[in-house]
Short mmCIF file of C-alpha atoms in Angstrom, two decimals:
data_model
loop_
_atom_site.label_atom_id
_atom_site.label_comp_id
_atom_site.label_asym_id
_atom_site.label_seq_id
_atom_site.Cartn_x
_atom_site.Cartn_y
_atom_site.Cartn_z
CA UNK A 1 2.20 -37.38 -43.13
CA UNK A 2 -0.85 -37.30 -45.41
CA UNK A 3 -3.59 -39.19 -43.55
CA UNK A 4 -6.50 -38.86 -45.95
CA UNK A 5 -9.33 -36.49 -46.86
CA UNK A 6 -11.51 -34.30 -44.67
CA UNK A 7 -14.80 -33.10 -46.15
CA UNK A 8 -17.11 -30.55 -44.57
CA UNK A 9 -20.62 -29.94 -45.84
CA UNK A 10 -21.56 -26.30 -46.23
CA UNK A 11 -25.23 -25.44 -46.96
CA UNK A 12 -26.22 -27.06 -50.23
CA UNK A 13 -22.86 -28.68 -50.95
CA UNK A 14 -24.06 -32.24 -50.29
CA UNK A 15 -27.81 -31.83 -49.83
CA UNK A 16 -30.63 -34.33 -49.83
CA UNK A 17 -31.68 -34.07 -53.47
CA UNK A 18 -35.22 -34.46 -54.78
CA UNK A 19 -34.28 -33.89 -58.41
CA UNK A 20 -35.72 -36.08 -61.13
CA UNK A 21 -32.33 -37.79 -61.43
CA UNK A 22 -32.26 -38.54 -57.69
CA UNK A 23 -35.83 -39.84 -57.68
CA UNK A 24 -34.99 -42.02 -60.67
CA UNK A 25 -32.02 -43.52 -58.82
CA UNK A 26 -34.27 -44.18 -55.83
CA UNK A 27 -36.71 -46.03 -58.11
CA UNK A 28 -33.90 -48.08 -59.66
CA UNK A 29 -32.59 -48.97 -56.21
CA UNK A 30 -35.87 -49.78 -54.44
CA UNK A 31 -38.39 -50.45 -57.19
CA UNK A 32 -40.70 -47.76 -55.76
CA UNK A 33 -41.75 -44.89 -58.01
CA UNK A 34 -42.34 -41.68 -56.03
CA UNK A 35 -42.89 -37.99 -56.67
CA UNK A 36 -41.93 -34.82 -54.84
CA UNK A 37 -45.59 -34.20 -54.08
CA UNK A 38 -45.82 -37.57 -52.34
CA UNK A 39 -42.67 -36.86 -50.32
CA UNK A 40 -44.03 -33.47 -49.27
CA UNK A 41 -47.26 -34.93 -47.93
CA UNK A 42 -46.09 -38.25 -46.47
CA UNK A 43 -43.58 -38.07 -43.60
CA UNK A 44 -43.19 -41.84 -43.42
CA UNK A 45 -42.27 -41.93 -47.11
CA UNK A 46 -39.81 -39.05 -46.60
CA UNK A 47 -38.13 -40.98 -43.80
CA UNK A 48 -37.77 -44.04 -46.06
CA UNK A 49 -36.25 -41.80 -48.72
CA UNK A 50 -33.81 -40.34 -46.18
CA UNK A 51 -32.70 -43.82 -45.16
CA UNK A 52 -31.95 -44.56 -48.81
CA UNK A 53 -30.21 -41.19 -49.26
CA UNK A 54 -27.96 -41.81 -46.25
CA UNK A 55 -26.98 -45.15 -47.77
CA UNK A 56 -25.97 -43.29 -50.93
CA UNK A 57 -23.89 -40.83 -48.93
CA UNK A 58 -22.18 -43.74 -47.23
CA UNK A 59 -21.42 -45.37 -50.60
CA UNK A 60 -19.96 -42.07 -51.84
CA UNK A 61 -17.67 -41.71 -48.81
CA UNK A 62 -16.60 -45.35 -49.03
CA UNK A 63 -15.90 -44.88 -52.72
CA UNK A 64 -13.71 -41.90 -51.92
CA UNK A 65 -11.88 -43.99 -49.33
CA UNK A 66 -11.35 -46.80 -51.84
CA UNK A 67 -10.02 -44.30 -54.39
CA UNK A 68 -7.47 -43.05 -51.86
CA UNK A 69 -6.49 -46.60 -50.95
CA UNK A 70 -6.02 -47.53 -54.62
CA UNK A 71 -4.29 -44.42 -55.94
CA UNK A 72 -2.47 -42.99 -52.90
CA UNK A 73 -1.93 -45.42 -50.02
CA UNK A 74 -3.77 -48.03 -48.01
CA UNK A 75 -5.02 -47.06 -44.59
CA UNK A 76 -5.86 -43.46 -45.49
CA UNK A 77 -8.91 -42.01 -43.74
CA UNK A 78 -11.97 -40.10 -44.90
CA UNK A 79 -13.43 -37.73 -42.30
CA UNK A 80 -16.83 -36.15 -42.92
CA UNK A 81 -18.14 -33.12 -41.01
CA UNK A 82 -21.87 -32.79 -41.60
CA UNK A 83 -22.33 -29.43 -39.87
CA UNK A 84 -22.40 -26.23 -41.89
CA UNK A 85 -22.73 -23.71 -39.06
CA UNK A 86 -19.48 -22.39 -37.61
CA UNK A 87 -20.24 -23.10 -33.91
CA UNK A 88 -21.98 -26.42 -34.55
CA UNK A 89 -25.69 -27.04 -33.95
CA UNK A 90 -27.35 -25.32 -30.96
CA UNK A 91 -28.73 -27.48 -28.17
CA UNK A 92 -31.98 -25.51 -27.98
CA UNK A 93 -32.91 -24.66 -31.52
CA UNK A 94 -33.03 -20.94 -32.22
CA UNK A 95 -33.02 -20.02 -28.53
CA UNK A 96 -29.91 -18.33 -27.15
CA UNK A 97 -29.31 -19.75 -23.71
CA UNK A 98 -26.36 -19.93 -21.33
CA UNK A 99 -25.43 -23.43 -20.08
CA UNK A 100 -23.89 -23.19 -16.63
CA UNK A 101 -23.48 -24.86 -13.24
CA UNK A 102 -23.98 -21.42 -11.63
CA UNK A 103 -27.60 -20.74 -12.54
CA UNK A 104 -28.26 -18.11 -9.87
CA UNK A 105 -25.12 -16.16 -10.74
CA UNK A 106 -25.87 -16.05 -14.45
CA UNK A 107 -29.52 -15.19 -13.96
CA UNK A 108 -28.32 -12.14 -12.05
CA UNK A 109 -25.89 -11.20 -14.82
CA UNK A 110 -28.52 -11.59 -17.55
CA UNK A 111 -31.46 -10.00 -15.73
CA UNK A 112 -31.43 -6.97 -18.06
CA UNK A 113 -30.06 -8.67 -21.16
CA UNK A 114 -31.76 -9.86 -24.32
CA UNK A 115 -30.69 -13.49 -23.87
CA UNK A 116 -33.49 -15.97 -23.43
CA UNK A 117 -32.30 -17.45 -20.17
CA UNK A 118 -30.11 -19.98 -18.44
CA UNK A 119 -30.08 -23.78 -18.70
CA UNK A 120 -28.58 -25.80 -15.82
CA UNK A 121 -25.59 -27.89 -16.84
CA UNK A 122 -26.99 -30.91 -14.99
CA UNK A 123 -30.15 -30.79 -17.12
CA UNK A 124 -28.18 -30.57 -20.37
CA UNK A 125 -26.15 -33.64 -19.39
CA UNK A 126 -29.08 -35.66 -18.00
CA UNK A 127 -31.13 -35.19 -21.17
CA UNK A 128 -28.16 -35.69 -23.55
CA UNK A 129 -28.99 -32.43 -25.29
CA UNK A 130 -25.64 -32.08 -27.04
CA UNK A 131 -25.81 -35.52 -28.65
CA UNK A 132 -29.43 -34.96 -29.64
CA UNK A 133 -28.50 -31.63 -31.25
CA UNK A 134 -25.92 -33.42 -33.42
CA UNK A 135 -28.29 -36.14 -34.61
CA UNK A 136 -31.51 -34.23 -35.30
CA UNK A 137 -32.37 -32.32 -38.44
CA UNK A 138 -31.64 -28.58 -38.34
CA UNK A 139 -34.61 -26.33 -37.71
CA UNK A 140 -35.95 -24.48 -40.71
CA UNK A 141 -38.61 -21.92 -41.58
CA UNK A 142 -40.93 -21.13 -44.47
CA UNK A 143 -39.62 -22.98 -47.55
CA UNK A 144 -35.87 -22.85 -46.93
CA UNK A 145 -35.45 -26.60 -46.22
CA UNK A 146 -32.35 -26.34 -44.04
CA UNK A 147 -32.99 -29.93 -42.95
CA UNK A 148 -32.24 -30.99 -46.54
CA UNK A 149 -29.50 -28.44 -47.27
CA UNK A 150 -27.38 -29.57 -44.30
CA UNK A 151 -28.55 -33.08 -43.39
CA UNK A 152 -27.27 -34.39 -40.05
CA UNK A 153 -24.76 -37.22 -39.68
CA UNK A 154 -25.74 -40.83 -39.14
CA UNK A 155 -22.78 -42.21 -37.15
CA UNK A 156 -24.60 -45.45 -36.39
CA UNK A 157 -24.14 -46.37 -40.06
CA UNK A 158 -20.34 -46.33 -39.69
CA UNK A 159 -19.84 -48.38 -36.53
CA UNK A 160 -18.20 -51.24 -38.40
CA UNK A 161 -16.79 -49.18 -41.27
CA UNK A 162 -13.02 -48.88 -41.51
CA UNK A 163 -11.34 -45.62 -42.52
CA UNK A 164 -14.54 -43.54 -42.84
CA UNK A 165 -15.55 -41.44 -39.84
CA UNK A 166 -18.33 -38.96 -39.11
CA UNK A 167 -16.80 -36.22 -36.97
CA UNK A 168 -18.09 -35.28 -33.52
CA UNK A 169 -18.57 -31.61 -32.60
CA UNK A 170 -16.90 -30.32 -29.47
CA UNK A 171 -16.72 -26.76 -28.20
CA UNK A 172 -18.00 -26.03 -24.69
CA UNK A 173 -17.16 -28.19 -21.69
CA UNK A 174 -20.53 -29.99 -21.72
CA UNK A 175 -19.80 -31.30 -25.22
CA UNK A 176 -17.03 -33.58 -23.89
CA UNK A 177 -18.41 -34.48 -20.47
CA UNK A 178 -20.37 -37.58 -21.51
CA UNK A 179 -18.68 -40.76 -22.67
CA UNK A 180 -21.89 -42.05 -24.27
CA UNK A 181 -22.17 -39.03 -26.56
CA UNK A 182 -18.60 -39.43 -27.77
CA UNK A 183 -19.03 -43.19 -28.13
CA UNK A 184 -22.02 -42.67 -30.43
CA UNK A 185 -19.64 -41.29 -33.08
CA UNK A 186 -16.98 -43.99 -32.82
CA UNK A 187 -16.47 -45.81 -36.12
CA UNK A 188 -14.49 -48.88 -37.05
CA UNK A 189 -11.30 -46.80 -37.18
CA UNK A 190 -11.93 -44.92 -33.95
CA UNK A 191 -13.29 -41.51 -33.03
CA UNK A 192 -12.69 -38.19 -34.79
CA UNK A 193 -13.59 -34.98 -32.95
CA UNK A 194 -13.55 -31.47 -34.40
CA UNK A 195 -13.58 -28.25 -32.41
CA UNK A 196 -16.09 -25.70 -33.68
CA UNK A 197 -15.39 -22.12 -32.61
CA UNK A 198 -18.20 -19.55 -32.64
CA UNK A 199 -17.44 -17.23 -35.55
CA UNK A 200 -16.47 -13.92 -33.94
CA UNK A 201 -16.50 -11.63 -36.95
CA UNK A 202 -16.85 -7.98 -37.92
CA UNK A 203 -18.43 -6.98 -41.22
CA UNK A 204 -16.72 -5.00 -43.96
CA UNK A 205 -16.49 -1.76 -42.00
CA UNK A 206 -13.80 0.44 -40.53
CA UNK A 207 -10.09 0.50 -41.20
CA UNK A 208 -9.49 -3.23 -40.90
CA UNK A 209 -12.21 -4.36 -43.28
CA UNK A 210 -13.46 -7.88 -42.69
CA UNK A 211 -12.06 -9.36 -39.49
CA UNK A 212 -12.60 -12.73 -37.83
CA UNK A 213 -11.02 -14.33 -34.80
CA UNK A 214 -11.51 -17.18 -32.35
CA UNK A 215 -11.55 -17.01 -28.56
CA UNK A 216 -9.73 -19.38 -26.20
CA UNK A 217 -10.10 -19.93 -22.51
CA UNK A 218 -7.22 -18.49 -20.49
CA UNK A 219 -3.96 -20.32 -19.84
CA UNK A 220 -4.13 -24.00 -18.98
CA UNK A 221 -7.92 -23.92 -19.31
CA UNK A 222 -7.58 -23.44 -23.06
CA UNK A 223 -7.07 -27.22 -23.21
CA UNK A 224 -9.99 -28.14 -20.93
CA UNK A 225 -12.14 -29.62 -23.71
CA UNK A 226 -9.33 -31.61 -25.33
CA UNK A 227 -8.21 -33.14 -22.03
CA UNK A 228 -11.78 -34.12 -21.14
CA UNK A 229 -12.28 -35.55 -24.62
CA UNK A 230 -9.29 -37.86 -24.10
CA UNK A 231 -10.55 -38.82 -20.64
CA UNK A 232 -14.11 -39.59 -21.70
CA UNK A 233 -13.84 -40.45 -25.39
CA UNK A 234 -10.36 -41.67 -26.40
CA UNK A 235 -10.30 -39.86 -29.79
CA UNK A 236 -7.92 -40.92 -32.53
CA UNK A 237 -8.20 -37.65 -34.47
CA UNK A 238 -8.61 -34.08 -33.19
CA UNK A 239 -9.33 -31.34 -35.72
CA UNK A 240 -10.17 -27.63 -35.67
CA UNK A 241 -12.43 -25.35 -37.70
CA UNK A 242 -11.11 -21.82 -37.28
CA UNK A 243 -12.27 -18.35 -38.28
CA UNK A 244 -9.26 -17.18 -40.27
CA UNK A 245 -5.97 -18.92 -39.52
CA UNK A 246 -4.98 -21.46 -36.91
CA UNK A 247 -3.60 -19.62 -33.90
CA UNK A 248 -4.02 -20.23 -30.19
CA UNK A 249 -3.95 -17.77 -27.33
CA UNK A 250 -1.73 -19.87 -25.07
CA UNK A 251 0.50 -21.99 -27.30
CA UNK A 252 2.65 -23.43 -24.50
CA UNK A 253 -0.32 -25.41 -23.17
CA UNK A 254 -1.37 -26.44 -26.66
CA UNK A 255 2.12 -27.72 -27.44
CA UNK A 256 2.27 -29.66 -24.17
CA UNK A 257 -1.07 -31.33 -24.84
CA UNK A 258 -0.27 -32.09 -28.49
CA UNK A 259 3.11 -33.60 -27.58
CA UNK A 260 1.48 -35.92 -25.05
CA UNK A 261 -1.46 -36.82 -27.30
CA UNK A 262 0.75 -37.61 -30.29
CA UNK A 263 3.12 -39.68 -28.14
CA UNK A 264 0.31 -42.15 -27.40
CA UNK A 265 -0.32 -45.02 -29.83
CA UNK A 266 -3.27 -44.77 -32.22
CA UNK A 267 -4.96 -47.85 -30.76
CA UNK A 268 -8.04 -48.27 -28.55
CA UNK A 269 -7.62 -47.81 -24.82
CA UNK A 270 -9.59 -48.60 -21.69
CA UNK A 271 -10.17 -46.56 -18.55
CA UNK A 272 -8.13 -47.98 -15.70
CA UNK A 273 -10.71 -48.22 -12.94
CA UNK A 274 -9.36 -47.42 -9.50
CA UNK A 275 -6.12 -45.90 -10.74
CA UNK A 276 -6.86 -42.66 -8.89
CA UNK A 277 -8.84 -41.82 -5.79
CA UNK A 278 -9.75 -38.50 -7.42
CA UNK A 279 -12.64 -38.71 -9.91
CA UNK A 280 -11.23 -35.76 -11.86
CA UNK A 281 -8.12 -37.76 -12.76
CA UNK A 282 -8.73 -40.39 -15.45
CA UNK A 283 -6.09 -42.93 -16.45
CA UNK A 284 -6.34 -44.78 -19.77
CA UNK A 285 -4.33 -47.89 -20.60
CA UNK A 286 -3.15 -48.77 -24.11
CA UNK A 287 -2.02 -52.37 -24.66
CA UNK A 288 0.27 -52.42 -27.69
CA UNK A 289 0.78 -56.20 -27.69
CA UNK A 290 3.32 -58.80 -26.58
CA UNK A 291 6.88 -57.56 -26.25
CA UNK A 292 5.85 -53.91 -26.49
CA UNK A 293 5.46 -51.23 -23.82
CA UNK A 294 2.17 -50.58 -22.10
CA UNK A 295 1.10 -46.97 -22.51
CA UNK A 296 -0.90 -44.75 -20.17
CA UNK A 297 -2.69 -41.44 -20.64
CA UNK A 298 -3.21 -39.48 -17.43
CA UNK A 299 -5.92 -36.85 -17.91
CA UNK A 300 -6.36 -34.28 -15.15
CA UNK A 301 -9.78 -32.89 -16.03
CA UNK A 302 -10.20 -30.62 -13.01
CA UNK A 303 -9.94 -26.85 -12.82
CA UNK A 304 -7.56 -26.71 -9.85
CA UNK A 305 -3.96 -27.92 -9.50
CA UNK A 306 -3.78 -31.32 -7.82
CA UNK A 307 -0.19 -31.14 -6.64
CA UNK A 308 1.50 -34.52 -6.19
CA UNK A 309 -0.97 -37.40 -6.62
CA UNK A 310 -0.56 -41.15 -6.25
CA UNK A 311 -1.67 -43.39 -9.13
CA UNK A 312 -2.03 -47.16 -9.22
CA UNK A 313 -1.18 -48.29 -12.77
CA UNK A 314 -2.05 -51.91 -12.06
CA UNK A 315 1.43 -53.28 -12.75
CA UNK A 316 4.84 -53.09 -11.13
CA UNK A 317 7.82 -51.23 -12.52
CA UNK A 318 9.01 -47.80 -13.47
CA UNK A 319 7.48 -45.77 -16.27
CA UNK A 320 8.85 -43.03 -18.48
CA UNK A 321 7.26 -39.74 -19.46
CA UNK A 322 7.02 -39.94 -23.26
CA UNK A 323 7.43 -36.18 -23.72
CA UNK A 324 10.17 -35.19 -21.28
CA UNK A 325 11.88 -38.58 -21.14
CA UNK A 326 11.83 -38.43 -17.33
CA UNK A 327 12.04 -41.80 -15.56
CA UNK A 328 9.31 -42.03 -12.93
CA UNK A 329 10.19 -44.38 -10.10
CA UNK A 330 7.44 -46.72 -8.93
CA UNK A 331 6.85 -48.08 -5.47
CA UNK A 332 5.26 -51.38 -6.28
CA UNK A 333 2.33 -50.42 -8.50
CA UNK A 334 2.22 -46.80 -7.32
CA UNK A 335 3.72 -43.77 -9.04
CA UNK A 336 3.53 -40.10 -8.12
CA UNK A 337 2.85 -37.24 -10.53
CA UNK A 338 2.53 -33.49 -10.03
CA UNK A 339 -0.55 -32.51 -12.03
CA UNK A 340 -1.81 -29.06 -12.96
CA UNK A 341 -5.31 -28.16 -14.19
CA UNK A 342 -6.49 -29.49 -17.55
CA UNK A 343 -3.28 -31.42 -18.15
CA UNK A 344 -2.51 -34.58 -20.15
CA UNK A 345 0.52 -36.76 -19.44
CA UNK A 346 1.70 -39.68 -21.61
CA UNK A 347 3.61 -42.54 -19.96
CA UNK A 348 4.97 -45.94 -20.98
CA UNK A 349 6.50 -48.92 -19.23
CA UNK A 350 10.20 -49.64 -19.66
#
């Protein structure tokens, strides 16, 4: 089940280079002779150089893809994660702020703390702060040049590119609540999302020595972000960057989600408008082609159990649960499902 190569840039591993060799290649490519001193003092020239550099990164990734296609198998993917920091880029630079829909409650909790404050969730979503944090250059200081050591992704350059994908960072709930942000990273072969956990680590002290672990939400809510990503973004690939080894706090919910997600076809889907009267329940339809079943993903993105809900799938006939094998009887175009919080169900026509 080898699907390709996944590269992640750590600081300085694939930097924007201003070496003599790099400047010479720029001159050969563009006909313009430039110096580091000119790049330091001319922001417009630096931006032109960055455009060229991103084109070289794209050629490198496409060359890697072509190598895999030639020497391993056609259709293999190259995924590139541009972010070197464990938790992904912050939405507010170096500031440490809590994003919440309960501003008053958290301001009370933090009134004596060292944190720099609270940011309303609605503001983060309205201003697309998560997407902007992914696309902008990292902040730097003095002469460290973090913006060149870990250059950001340019997903717009891969919109029509097959089998090369820039990965999208997800972590907190707000990172998967906007379809437009997820869509910005969709490439010709679909969308790849990678979960970044904050690195919860202890230094080399005490009896255990170095220790690192990740933290999950509790129970069914451990899959909140993945379910919302399916609802709002229709990812083809879901990956994880973990502190030490891949473990989850509540594996039964992880297994249930993974079984449903992997049962769905790796083809584009559309949101089935009007399928549910509840805005927290999103139904996606996957059309596999003539003579094949029609598939449906039912994503219950809410935090509370829904009980038995009625869904209009837009066609008549029974459907089958692709994980349990249960036959779900339809009444005309209507089926009924019992949905818990943060749950994904995979269905198909008979």
